[in-house]
């Protein structure tokens, strides 16, 4: 695989940066790309280009025109589907099949879904009755939020980027995108697609780099941005809030999670174990929605443990292009250090490691990759740090419970609140327990099943606001109410 050169995209042109950094493959540690890191000057140029685009014809496009642009972008991504798959796999090491079925397919769906949503959207209007038989008409119009900073992580890079860029453009904004330093490729490829789909220069800009003292900080502290939409760690969200506080800019945050699954004794155990296996190990546990705490009702605890351990043993770690591979590496050796520190901590906290617990031996070719074994723990106390802190790897703690009330209390006893999954064949119980979860997204007998029109986000440390369907339109627009005395 050749080494790519990845540039910033500013005002419709690819530009170099203040410096460069190497992007390493998480599969084998080889350098796969040289990335141009944006300095303050490139970020400033990107923000100014976005403002000019808003002041130009893009700022006057109709909803119907923007919906057409979004559909063209989706078509262009489909035309270059395999290029996107290759780029995402090169950056993340995830299995090719997953990049096809989830990451790139969802990018296409994101643009089409928000084209539909914006086309069907409407705004408030009220005929206001006044004393003396007079009347007034109040109606709202939606203005774009403006120049929106879009900052995204490395786990589902294109999916999460387009989940924000699609509604932002649908609402007529211009964006300055800061992809993760670990996954610069697909945001850059998307720039080529934007130009092909007729998106005017300056509407979509990409600046590469890191967070603090780099492109991330430069964009969030820039006085020319009108809002920040961010997906990433809760601590980073906190830093971004501080950065935008002086200028009082709105934020939309999708942050970390320590998600629970609850398995009742009346669950269809085959389906539950299948679903749990996906929810713990998908994307090597690097999905914000992944389950890291599994509460199992005592009568079926041993069966669920045995079933999940068997599933973990069936996972095949290996090169992304190999058809048998189910599980890729973690994103980087640095992230693996964090995950390994939790594997060691779990042992110190008294965990019994049911499966995994270390670094697999995948032979000399992959020895410099960021590999870790899928791992399950039993015997951890609910108060253990490994049960309370987000690990963001292929790990989960299995914990027995006796009564529904206990499960609800344990699942909700967290500072996070992103997602939960309830497994039961008693639908009444399924609804009841799901509705009591203090989370943004609760699933019953499934996991990561998405309708892009539904609200998505988290409570507590897991985020601020909701995106999805009309919820996204709320964030990416500013309503102006016009009142006419009739
Ligand atoms: P991260 O917070 O380290 O980085 C995310 C992005 O923020 C990157 O582009 C990074 O360069 C940038 N960044 C870092 N510090 C910054 C700063 N001070 N100012 C501006 N930008 C900054 O997160 P990560 O490690 O890339 O991703 C993993 C985390 O993301 C996990 O906590 C996971 O749960 C969370 N996540 C949440 C969701 C969700 O929808 N709730 C989705 C995916 C990932
Ligand atoms: O499905 C989505 O829209 C979404 N935002 C998923 C987030 C996954 C977290 O890693």
Coordinates of N, CA and C and ligand atoms in Angstrom, one line a residue, residues 106 155-156 159-160 163 254 287-289 448 450 456, ligand 2:
X106 N -23.5 4.1 5.7 CA -24.2 5.1 6.5 C -23.9 6.5 6.1
X155 N -13.4 6.6 15.7 CA -13.9 5.3 15.7 C -14.8 4.9 14.5
X156 N -15.7 5.9 14.1 CA -16.5 5.7 12.9 C -16.4 7.0 12.1
X159 N -18.8 8.0 9.1 CA -20.2 8.0 9.6 C -20.5 9.2 10.5
X160 N -19.6 9.4 11.4 CA -19.9 10.5 12.4 C -19.7 11.9 11.8
X163 N -22.8 12.5 9.6 CA -23.9 12.6 10.5 C -24.1 14.1 10.9
X254 N -21.9 14.9 21.5 CA -22.1 13.5 21.6 C -20.9 12.9 22.2
X287 N -17.1 1.7 19.8 CA -18.3 2.4 19.5 C -18.8 3.1 20.8
X288 N -19.2 4.3 20.7 CA -19.6 5.0 21.9 C -20.8 4.2 22.6
X289 N -21.6 3.5 21.8 CA -22.8 2.8 22.2 C -22.5 1.4 22.8
X448 N -27.9 -0.8 18.5 CA -27.4 0.0 17.4 C -28.3 -0.1 16.1
X450 N -30.8 1.9 14.0 CA -31.0 3.3 13.9 C -32.1 3.7 12.9
X456 N -30.9 11.4 18.8 CA -29.8 10.7 19.2 C -28.9 11.6 20.1
Ligands
LIG2 O1 -25.6 6.2 14.5 C1 -25.3 7.4 14.8 O2 -25.9 8.4 14.2 C2 -24.3 7.8 15.7 N1 -24.1 9.1 15.9 C3 -23.5 6.8 16.2 C4 -22.5 7.0 17.2 C5 -21.7 6.0 17.4 C6 -20.6 6.1 18.4 O3 -19.5 5.6 18.2

